[in-house]
Tab-separated table of N, CA and C in Angstrom:
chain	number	residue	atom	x	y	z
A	1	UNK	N	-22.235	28.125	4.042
A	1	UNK	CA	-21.155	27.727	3.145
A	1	UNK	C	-20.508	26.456	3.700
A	2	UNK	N	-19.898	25.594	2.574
A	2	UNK	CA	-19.668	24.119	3.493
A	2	UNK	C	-18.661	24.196	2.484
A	3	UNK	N	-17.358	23.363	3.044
A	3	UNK	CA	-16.414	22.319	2.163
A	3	UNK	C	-16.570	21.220	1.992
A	4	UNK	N	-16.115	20.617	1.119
A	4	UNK	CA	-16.160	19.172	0.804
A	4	UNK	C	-15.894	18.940	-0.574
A	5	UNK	N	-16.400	19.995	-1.543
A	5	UNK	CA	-15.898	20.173	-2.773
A	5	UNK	C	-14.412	21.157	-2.876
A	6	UNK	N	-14.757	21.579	-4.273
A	6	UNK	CA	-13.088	21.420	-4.007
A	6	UNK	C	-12.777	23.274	-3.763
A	7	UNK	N	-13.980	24.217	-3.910
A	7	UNK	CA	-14.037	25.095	-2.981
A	7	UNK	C	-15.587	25.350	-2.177
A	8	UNK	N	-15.409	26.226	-1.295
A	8	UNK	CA	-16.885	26.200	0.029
A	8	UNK	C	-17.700	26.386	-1.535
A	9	UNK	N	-18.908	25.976	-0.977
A	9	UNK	CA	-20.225	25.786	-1.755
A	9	UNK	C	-21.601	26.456	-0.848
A	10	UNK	N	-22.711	26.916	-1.219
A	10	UNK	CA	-24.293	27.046	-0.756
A	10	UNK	C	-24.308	25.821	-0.890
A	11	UNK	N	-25.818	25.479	0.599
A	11	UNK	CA	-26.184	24.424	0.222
A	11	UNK	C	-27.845	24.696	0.356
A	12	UNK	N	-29.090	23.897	-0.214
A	12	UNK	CA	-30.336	24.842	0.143
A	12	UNK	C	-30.872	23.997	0.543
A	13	UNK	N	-32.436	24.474	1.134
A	13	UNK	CA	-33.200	23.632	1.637
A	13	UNK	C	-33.873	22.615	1.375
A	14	UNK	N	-34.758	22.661	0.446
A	14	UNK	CA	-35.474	21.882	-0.103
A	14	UNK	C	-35.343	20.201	-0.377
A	15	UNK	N	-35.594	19.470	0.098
A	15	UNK	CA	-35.238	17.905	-0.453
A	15	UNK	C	-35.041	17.728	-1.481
A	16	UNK	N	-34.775	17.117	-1.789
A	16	UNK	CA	-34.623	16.107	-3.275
A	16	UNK	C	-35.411	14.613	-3.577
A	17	UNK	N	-35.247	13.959	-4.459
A	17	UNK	CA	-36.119	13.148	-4.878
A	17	UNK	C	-35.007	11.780	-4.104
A	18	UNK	N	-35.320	11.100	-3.964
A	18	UNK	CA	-34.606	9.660	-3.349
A	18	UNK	C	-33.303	9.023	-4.236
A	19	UNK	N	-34.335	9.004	-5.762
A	19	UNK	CA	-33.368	8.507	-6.712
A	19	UNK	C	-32.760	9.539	-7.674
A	20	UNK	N	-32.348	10.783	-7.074
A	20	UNK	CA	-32.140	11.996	-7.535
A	20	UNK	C	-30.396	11.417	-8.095
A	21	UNK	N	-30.280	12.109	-9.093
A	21	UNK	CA	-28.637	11.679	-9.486
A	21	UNK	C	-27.801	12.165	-8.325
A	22	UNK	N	-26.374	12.006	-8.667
A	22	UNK	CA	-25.745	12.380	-6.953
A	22	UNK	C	-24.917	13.898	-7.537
A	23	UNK	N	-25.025	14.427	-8.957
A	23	UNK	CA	-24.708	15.820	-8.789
A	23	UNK	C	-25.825	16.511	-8.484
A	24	UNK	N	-26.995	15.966	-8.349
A	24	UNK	CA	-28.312	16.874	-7.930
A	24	UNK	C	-28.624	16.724	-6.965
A	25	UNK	N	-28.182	16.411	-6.003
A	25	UNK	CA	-28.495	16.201	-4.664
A	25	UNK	C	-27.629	17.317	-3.672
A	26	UNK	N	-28.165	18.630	-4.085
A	26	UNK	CA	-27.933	19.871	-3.623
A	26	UNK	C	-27.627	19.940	-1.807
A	27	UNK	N	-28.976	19.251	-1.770
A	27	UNK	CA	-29.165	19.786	-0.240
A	27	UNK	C	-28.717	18.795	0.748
A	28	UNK	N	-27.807	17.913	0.322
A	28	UNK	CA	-27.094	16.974	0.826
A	28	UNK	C	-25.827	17.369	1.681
A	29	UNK	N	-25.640	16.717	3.052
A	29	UNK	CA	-23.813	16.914	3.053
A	29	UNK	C	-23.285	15.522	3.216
A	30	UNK	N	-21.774	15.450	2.807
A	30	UNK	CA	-21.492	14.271	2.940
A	30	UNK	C	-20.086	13.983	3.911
A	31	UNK	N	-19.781	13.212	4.057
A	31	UNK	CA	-18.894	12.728	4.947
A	31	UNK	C	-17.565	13.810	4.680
A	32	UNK	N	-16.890	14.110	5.980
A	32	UNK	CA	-16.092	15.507	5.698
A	32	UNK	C	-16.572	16.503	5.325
A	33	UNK	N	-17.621	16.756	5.382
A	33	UNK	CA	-18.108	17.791	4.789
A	33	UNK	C	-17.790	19.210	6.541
A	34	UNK	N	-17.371	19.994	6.028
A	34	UNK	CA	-17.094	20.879	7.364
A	34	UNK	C	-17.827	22.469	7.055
A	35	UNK	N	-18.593	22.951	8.047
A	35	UNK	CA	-19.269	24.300	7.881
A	35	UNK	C	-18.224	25.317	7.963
A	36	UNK	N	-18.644	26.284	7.043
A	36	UNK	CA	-17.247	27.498	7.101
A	36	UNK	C	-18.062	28.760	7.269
A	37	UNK	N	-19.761	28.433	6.626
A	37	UNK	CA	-20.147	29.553	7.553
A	37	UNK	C	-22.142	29.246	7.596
A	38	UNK	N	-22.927	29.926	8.887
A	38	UNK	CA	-23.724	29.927	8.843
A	38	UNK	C	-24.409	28.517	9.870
A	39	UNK	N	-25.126	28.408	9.852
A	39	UNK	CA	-25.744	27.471	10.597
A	39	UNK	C	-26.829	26.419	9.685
A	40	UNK	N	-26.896	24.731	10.363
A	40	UNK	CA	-27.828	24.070	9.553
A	40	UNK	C	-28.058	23.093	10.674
A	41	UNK	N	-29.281	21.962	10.625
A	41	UNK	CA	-29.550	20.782	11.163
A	41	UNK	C	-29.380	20.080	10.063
A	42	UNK	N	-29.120	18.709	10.497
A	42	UNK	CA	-28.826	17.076	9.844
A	42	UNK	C	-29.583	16.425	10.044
A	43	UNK	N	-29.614	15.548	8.939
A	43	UNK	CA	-30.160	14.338	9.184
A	43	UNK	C	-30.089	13.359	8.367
A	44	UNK	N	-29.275	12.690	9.345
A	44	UNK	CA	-28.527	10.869	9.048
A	44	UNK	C	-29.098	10.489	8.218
A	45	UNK	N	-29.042	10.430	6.385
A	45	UNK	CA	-29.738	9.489	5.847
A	45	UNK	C	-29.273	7.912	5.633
A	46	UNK	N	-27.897	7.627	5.773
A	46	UNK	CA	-27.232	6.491	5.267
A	46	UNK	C	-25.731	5.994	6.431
A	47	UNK	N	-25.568	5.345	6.892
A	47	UNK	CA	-24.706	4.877	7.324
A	47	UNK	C	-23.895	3.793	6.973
A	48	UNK	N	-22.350	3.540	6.738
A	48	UNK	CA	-21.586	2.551	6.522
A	48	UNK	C	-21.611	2.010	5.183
A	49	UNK	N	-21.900	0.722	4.229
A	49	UNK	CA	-22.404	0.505	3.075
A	49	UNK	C	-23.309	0.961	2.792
A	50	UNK	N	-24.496	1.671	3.181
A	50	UNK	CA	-25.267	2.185	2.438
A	50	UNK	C	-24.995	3.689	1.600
A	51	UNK	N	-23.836	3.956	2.456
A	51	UNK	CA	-23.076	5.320	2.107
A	51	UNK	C	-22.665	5.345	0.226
A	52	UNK	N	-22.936	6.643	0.135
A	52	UNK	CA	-21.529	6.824	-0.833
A	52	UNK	C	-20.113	6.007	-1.113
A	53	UNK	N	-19.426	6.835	0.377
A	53	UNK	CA	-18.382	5.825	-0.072
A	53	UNK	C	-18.727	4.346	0.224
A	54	UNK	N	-19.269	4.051	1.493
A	54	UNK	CA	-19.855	2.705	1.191
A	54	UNK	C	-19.431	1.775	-0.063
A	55	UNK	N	-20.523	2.755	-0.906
A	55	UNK	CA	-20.538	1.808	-1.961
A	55	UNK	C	-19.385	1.615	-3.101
A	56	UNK	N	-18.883	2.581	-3.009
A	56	UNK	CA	-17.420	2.992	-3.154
A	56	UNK	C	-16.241	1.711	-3.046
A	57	UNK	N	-16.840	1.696	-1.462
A	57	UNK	CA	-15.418	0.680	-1.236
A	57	UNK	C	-15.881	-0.891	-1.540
A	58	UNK	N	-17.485	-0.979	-1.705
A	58	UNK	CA	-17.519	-2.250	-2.090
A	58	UNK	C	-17.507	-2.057	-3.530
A	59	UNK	N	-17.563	-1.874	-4.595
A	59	UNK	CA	-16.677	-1.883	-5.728
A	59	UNK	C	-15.588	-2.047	-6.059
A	60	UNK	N	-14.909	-1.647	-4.996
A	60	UNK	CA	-13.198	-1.488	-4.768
A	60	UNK	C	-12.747	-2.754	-4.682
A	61	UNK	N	-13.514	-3.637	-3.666
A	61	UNK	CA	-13.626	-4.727	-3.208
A	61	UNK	C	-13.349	-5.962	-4.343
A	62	UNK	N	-14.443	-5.136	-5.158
A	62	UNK	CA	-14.516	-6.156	-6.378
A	62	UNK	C	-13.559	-6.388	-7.642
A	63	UNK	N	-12.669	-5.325	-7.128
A	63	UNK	CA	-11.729	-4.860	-8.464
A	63	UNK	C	-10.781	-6.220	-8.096
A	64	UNK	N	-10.783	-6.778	-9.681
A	64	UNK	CA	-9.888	-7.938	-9.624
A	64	UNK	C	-8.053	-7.223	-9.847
A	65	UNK	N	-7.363	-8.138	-9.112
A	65	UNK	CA	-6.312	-7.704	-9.065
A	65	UNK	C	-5.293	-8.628	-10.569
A	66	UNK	N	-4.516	-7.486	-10.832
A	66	UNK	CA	-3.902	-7.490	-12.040
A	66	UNK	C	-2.089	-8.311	-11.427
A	67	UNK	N	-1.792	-8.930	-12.256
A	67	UNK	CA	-0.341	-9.206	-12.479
A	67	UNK	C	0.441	-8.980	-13.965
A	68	UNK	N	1.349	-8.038	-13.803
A	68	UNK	CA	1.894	-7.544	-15.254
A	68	UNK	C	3.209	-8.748	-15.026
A	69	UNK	N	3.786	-8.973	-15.952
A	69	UNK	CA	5.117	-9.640	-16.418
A	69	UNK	C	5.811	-8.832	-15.679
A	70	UNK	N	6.315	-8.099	-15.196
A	70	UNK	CA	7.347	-7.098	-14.227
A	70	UNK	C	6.942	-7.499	-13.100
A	71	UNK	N	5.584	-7.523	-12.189
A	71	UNK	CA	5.274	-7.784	-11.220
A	71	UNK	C	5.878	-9.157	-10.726
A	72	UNK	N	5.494	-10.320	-11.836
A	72	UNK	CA	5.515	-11.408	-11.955
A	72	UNK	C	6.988	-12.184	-11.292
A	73	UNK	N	8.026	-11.297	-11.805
A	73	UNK	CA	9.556	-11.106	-12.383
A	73	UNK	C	10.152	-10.735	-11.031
A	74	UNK	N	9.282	-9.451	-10.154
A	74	UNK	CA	10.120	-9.180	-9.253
A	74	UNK	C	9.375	-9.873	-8.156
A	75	UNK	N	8.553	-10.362	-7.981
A	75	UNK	CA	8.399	-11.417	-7.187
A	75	UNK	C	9.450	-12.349	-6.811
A	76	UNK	N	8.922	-13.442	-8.003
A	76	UNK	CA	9.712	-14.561	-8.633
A	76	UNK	C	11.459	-14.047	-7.588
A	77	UNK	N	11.908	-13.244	-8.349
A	77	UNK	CA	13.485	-12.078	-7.758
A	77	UNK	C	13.144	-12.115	-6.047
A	78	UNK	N	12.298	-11.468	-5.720
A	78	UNK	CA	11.683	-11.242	-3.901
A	78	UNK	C	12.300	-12.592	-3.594
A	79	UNK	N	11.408	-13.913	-4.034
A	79	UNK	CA	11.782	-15.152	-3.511
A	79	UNK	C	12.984	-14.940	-3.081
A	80	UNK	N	13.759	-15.542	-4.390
A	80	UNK	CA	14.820	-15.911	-4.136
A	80	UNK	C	15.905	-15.486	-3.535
A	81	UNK	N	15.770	-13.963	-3.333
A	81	UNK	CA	16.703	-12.860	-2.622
A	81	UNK	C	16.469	-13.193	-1.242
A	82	UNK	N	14.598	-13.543	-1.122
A	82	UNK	CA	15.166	-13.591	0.093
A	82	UNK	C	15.502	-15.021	1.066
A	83	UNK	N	15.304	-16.482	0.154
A	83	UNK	CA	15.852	-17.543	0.412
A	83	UNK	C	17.074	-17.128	0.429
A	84	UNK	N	17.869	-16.393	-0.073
A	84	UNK	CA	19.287	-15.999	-0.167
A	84	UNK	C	20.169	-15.606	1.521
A	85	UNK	N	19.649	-14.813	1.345
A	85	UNK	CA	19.521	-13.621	2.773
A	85	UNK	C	19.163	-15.087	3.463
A	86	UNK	N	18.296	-15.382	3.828
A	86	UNK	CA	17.792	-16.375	5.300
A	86	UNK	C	18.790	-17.267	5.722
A	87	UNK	N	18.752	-18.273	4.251
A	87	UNK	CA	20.111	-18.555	3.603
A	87	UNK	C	21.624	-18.452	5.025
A	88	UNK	N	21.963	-17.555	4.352
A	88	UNK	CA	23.514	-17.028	4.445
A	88	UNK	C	23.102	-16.360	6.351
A	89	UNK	N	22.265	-15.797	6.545
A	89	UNK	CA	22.167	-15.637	8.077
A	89	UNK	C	22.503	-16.872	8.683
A	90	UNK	N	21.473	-18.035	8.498
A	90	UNK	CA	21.621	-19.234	9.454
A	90	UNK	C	22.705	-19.801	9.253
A	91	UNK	N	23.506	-19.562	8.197
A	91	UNK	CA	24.960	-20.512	7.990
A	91	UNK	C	26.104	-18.994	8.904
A	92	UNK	N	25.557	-18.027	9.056
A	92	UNK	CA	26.316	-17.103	9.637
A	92	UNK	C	26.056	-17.494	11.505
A	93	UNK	N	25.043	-17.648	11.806
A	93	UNK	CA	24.382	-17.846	12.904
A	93	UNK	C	25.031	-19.374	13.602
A	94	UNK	N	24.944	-20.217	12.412
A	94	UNK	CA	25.907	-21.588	12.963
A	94	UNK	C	26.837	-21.608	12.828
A	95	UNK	N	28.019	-20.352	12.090
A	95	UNK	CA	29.218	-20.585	12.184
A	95	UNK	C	29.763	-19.814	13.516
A	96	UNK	N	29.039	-18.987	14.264
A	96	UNK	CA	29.365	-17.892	15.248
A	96	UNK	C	29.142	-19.017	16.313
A	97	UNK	N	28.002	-19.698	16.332
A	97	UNK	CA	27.612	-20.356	17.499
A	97	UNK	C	28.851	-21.683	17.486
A	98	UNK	N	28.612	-22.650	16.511
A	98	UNK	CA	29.670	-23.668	16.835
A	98	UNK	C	31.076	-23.379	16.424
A	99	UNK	N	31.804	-22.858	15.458
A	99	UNK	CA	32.972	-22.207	15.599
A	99	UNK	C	33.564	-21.235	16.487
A	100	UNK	N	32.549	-19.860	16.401
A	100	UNK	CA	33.425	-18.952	17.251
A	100	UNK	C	32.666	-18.723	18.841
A	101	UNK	N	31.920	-19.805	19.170
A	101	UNK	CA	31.325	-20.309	20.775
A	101	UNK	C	30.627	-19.090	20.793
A	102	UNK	N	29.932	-17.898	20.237
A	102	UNK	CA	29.397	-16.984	20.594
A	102	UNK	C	28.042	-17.127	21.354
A	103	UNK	N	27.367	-16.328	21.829
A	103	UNK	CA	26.010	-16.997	22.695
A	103	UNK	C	25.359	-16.606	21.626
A	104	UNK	N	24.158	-18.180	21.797
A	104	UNK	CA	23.162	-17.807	20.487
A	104	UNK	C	22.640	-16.420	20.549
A	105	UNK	N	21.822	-15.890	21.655
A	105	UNK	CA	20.773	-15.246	21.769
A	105	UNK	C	21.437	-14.150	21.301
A	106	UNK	N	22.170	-13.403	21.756
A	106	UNK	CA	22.876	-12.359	21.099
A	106	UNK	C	23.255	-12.586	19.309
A	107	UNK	N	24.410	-13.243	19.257
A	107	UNK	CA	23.779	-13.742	18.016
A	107	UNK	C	22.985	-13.454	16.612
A	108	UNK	N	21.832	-14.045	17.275
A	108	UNK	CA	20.749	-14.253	16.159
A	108	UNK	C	19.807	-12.746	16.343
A	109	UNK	N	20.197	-12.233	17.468
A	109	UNK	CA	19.685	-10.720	17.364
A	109	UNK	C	20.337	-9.626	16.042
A	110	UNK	N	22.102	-9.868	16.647
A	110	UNK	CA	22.409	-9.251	15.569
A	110	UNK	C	22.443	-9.578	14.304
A	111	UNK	N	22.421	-10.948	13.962
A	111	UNK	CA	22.194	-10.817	12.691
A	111	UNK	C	20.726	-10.652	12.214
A	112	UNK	N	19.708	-10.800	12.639
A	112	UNK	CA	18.507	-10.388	12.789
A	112	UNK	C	18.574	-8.642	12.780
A	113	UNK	N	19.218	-7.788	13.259
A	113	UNK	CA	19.132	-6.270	13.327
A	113	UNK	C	20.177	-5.796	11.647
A	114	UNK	N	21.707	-7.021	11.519
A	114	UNK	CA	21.940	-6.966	10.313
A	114	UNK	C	21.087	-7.200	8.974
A	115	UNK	N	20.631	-8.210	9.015
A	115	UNK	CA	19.845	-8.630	7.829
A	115	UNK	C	18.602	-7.567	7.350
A	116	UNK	N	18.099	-6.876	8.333
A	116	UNK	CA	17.161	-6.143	7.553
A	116	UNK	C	17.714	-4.893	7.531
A	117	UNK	N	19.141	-4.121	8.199
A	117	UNK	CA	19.314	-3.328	7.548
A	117	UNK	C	20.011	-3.401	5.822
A	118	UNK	N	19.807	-4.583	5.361
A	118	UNK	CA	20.600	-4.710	4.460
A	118	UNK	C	19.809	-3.926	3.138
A	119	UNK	N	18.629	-3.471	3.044
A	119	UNK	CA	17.471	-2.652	2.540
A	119	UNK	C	16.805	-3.501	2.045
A	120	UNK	N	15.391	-3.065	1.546
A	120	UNK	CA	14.425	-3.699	1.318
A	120	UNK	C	14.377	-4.074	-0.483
A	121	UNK	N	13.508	-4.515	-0.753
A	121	UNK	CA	13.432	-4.479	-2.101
A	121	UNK	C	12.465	-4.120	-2.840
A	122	UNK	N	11.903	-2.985	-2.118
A	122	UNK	CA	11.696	-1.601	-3.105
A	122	UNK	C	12.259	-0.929	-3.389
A	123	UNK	N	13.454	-0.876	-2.308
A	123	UNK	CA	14.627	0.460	-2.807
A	123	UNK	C	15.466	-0.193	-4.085
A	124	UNK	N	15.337	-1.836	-3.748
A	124	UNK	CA	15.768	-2.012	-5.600
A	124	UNK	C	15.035	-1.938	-6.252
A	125	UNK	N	13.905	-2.085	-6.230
A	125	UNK	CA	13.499	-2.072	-7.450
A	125	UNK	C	12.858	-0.265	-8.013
A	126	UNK	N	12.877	0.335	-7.070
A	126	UNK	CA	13.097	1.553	-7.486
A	126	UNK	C	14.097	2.497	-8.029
A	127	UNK	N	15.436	2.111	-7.727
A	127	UNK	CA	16.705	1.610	-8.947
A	127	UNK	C	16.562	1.195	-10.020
A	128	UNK	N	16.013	-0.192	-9.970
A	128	UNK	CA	16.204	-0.841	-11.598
A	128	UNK	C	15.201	-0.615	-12.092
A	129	UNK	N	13.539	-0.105	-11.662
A	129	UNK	CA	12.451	0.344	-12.858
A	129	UNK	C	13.668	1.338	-13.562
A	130	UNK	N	13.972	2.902	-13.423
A	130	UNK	CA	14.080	3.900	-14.203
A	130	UNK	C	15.331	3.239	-14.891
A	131	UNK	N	16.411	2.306	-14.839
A	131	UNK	CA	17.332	2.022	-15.588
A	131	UNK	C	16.722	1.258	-16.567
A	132	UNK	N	15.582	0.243	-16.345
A	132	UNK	CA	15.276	-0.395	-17.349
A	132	UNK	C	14.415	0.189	-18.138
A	133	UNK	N	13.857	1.332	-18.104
A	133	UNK	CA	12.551	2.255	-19.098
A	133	UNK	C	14.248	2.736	-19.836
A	134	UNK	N	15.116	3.303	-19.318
A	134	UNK	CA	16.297	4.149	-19.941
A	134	UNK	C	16.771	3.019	-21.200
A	135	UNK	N	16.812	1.900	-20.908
A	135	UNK	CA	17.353	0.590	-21.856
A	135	UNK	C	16.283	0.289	-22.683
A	136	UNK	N	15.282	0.693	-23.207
A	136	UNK	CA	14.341	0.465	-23.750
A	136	UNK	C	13.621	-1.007	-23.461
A	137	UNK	N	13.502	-1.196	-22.003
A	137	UNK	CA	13.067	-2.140	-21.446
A	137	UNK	C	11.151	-2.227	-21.164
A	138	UNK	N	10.585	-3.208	-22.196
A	138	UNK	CA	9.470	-3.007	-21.430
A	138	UNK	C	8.672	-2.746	-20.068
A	139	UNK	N	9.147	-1.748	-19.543
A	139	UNK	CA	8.170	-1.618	-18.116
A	139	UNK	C	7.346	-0.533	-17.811
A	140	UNK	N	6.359	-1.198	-18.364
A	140	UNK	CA	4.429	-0.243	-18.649
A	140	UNK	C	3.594	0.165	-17.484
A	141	UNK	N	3.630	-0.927	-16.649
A	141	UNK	CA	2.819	-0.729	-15.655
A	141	UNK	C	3.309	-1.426	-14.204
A	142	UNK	N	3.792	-0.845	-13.412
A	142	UNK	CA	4.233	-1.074	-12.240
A	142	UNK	C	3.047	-0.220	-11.122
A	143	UNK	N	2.266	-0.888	-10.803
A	143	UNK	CA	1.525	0.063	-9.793
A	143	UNK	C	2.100	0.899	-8.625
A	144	UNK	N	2.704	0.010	-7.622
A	144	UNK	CA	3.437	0.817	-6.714
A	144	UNK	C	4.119	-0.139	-6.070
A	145	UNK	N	5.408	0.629	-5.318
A	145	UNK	CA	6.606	-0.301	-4.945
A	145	UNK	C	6.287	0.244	-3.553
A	146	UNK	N	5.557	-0.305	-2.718
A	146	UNK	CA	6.381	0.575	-1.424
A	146	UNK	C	6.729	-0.027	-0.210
């Protein structure tokens, strides 16, 4: 009995044909595949791209990447938030240093330890997706914020 599907399975002896489809390829195991009962020998048919997933991930490879108008938008937003932020640090950073004589190095640490706790901008925009679907705002496809 083996896992790998999505409960333990038989697996039998007999070979299969080379160009056998890949739900007929019985007597196969594949990567993760873990024994739960009984005993078997292996044998390595495929390694790395020639694999399953192999081939898997070079497809993956090939998948052209998409930009929706939202993506586009919170980019565009990314910029400038964070020219903003960099911004307002270094005018914070030169007013500490030549006004209030502070030592740089310290300094530019803390505002360096300030500035990124200031949160990221997924946590906004994981805010403003569900307000803007609530406003009857086009936003269809957002893959992932993270």
């Amino acid at each position: 009995m083996l896992t790998g599907e999505s409960v333990p399975v038989g697996k039998c002896v007999p070979a299969v044909a080379e160009d056998a489809a890949l739900g007929d390829r019985h007597s196969m195991l594949w990567s993760g595949t873990l024994v739960t009962q009984g005993t078997a020998r292996g044998l390595v048919v495929a390694t790395g791209q020639a694999t399953e997933i192999g081939r898997i991930g070079g497809l993956l490879a090939r998948v052209e990447q998409i930009t929706t108008p939202l993506v586009q938008q919170m980019d565009h937003f990314a910029r400038w938030l964070s020219f903003l932020i960099l911004l307002a640090a270094a005018l914070l950073l030169a007013y500490a240093y030549f006004v209030g004589h502070r030592d740089f190095a310290e300094t530019f640490m803390v505002i360096l330890r300030r500035t990124d706790e200031t949160g990221s901008l997924s946590d906004i925009c994981m805010v403003v997706t569900p307000i803007g679907r609530r406003q009857g705002l086009p936003v269809f496809d957002l893959h992932a914020v993270e």
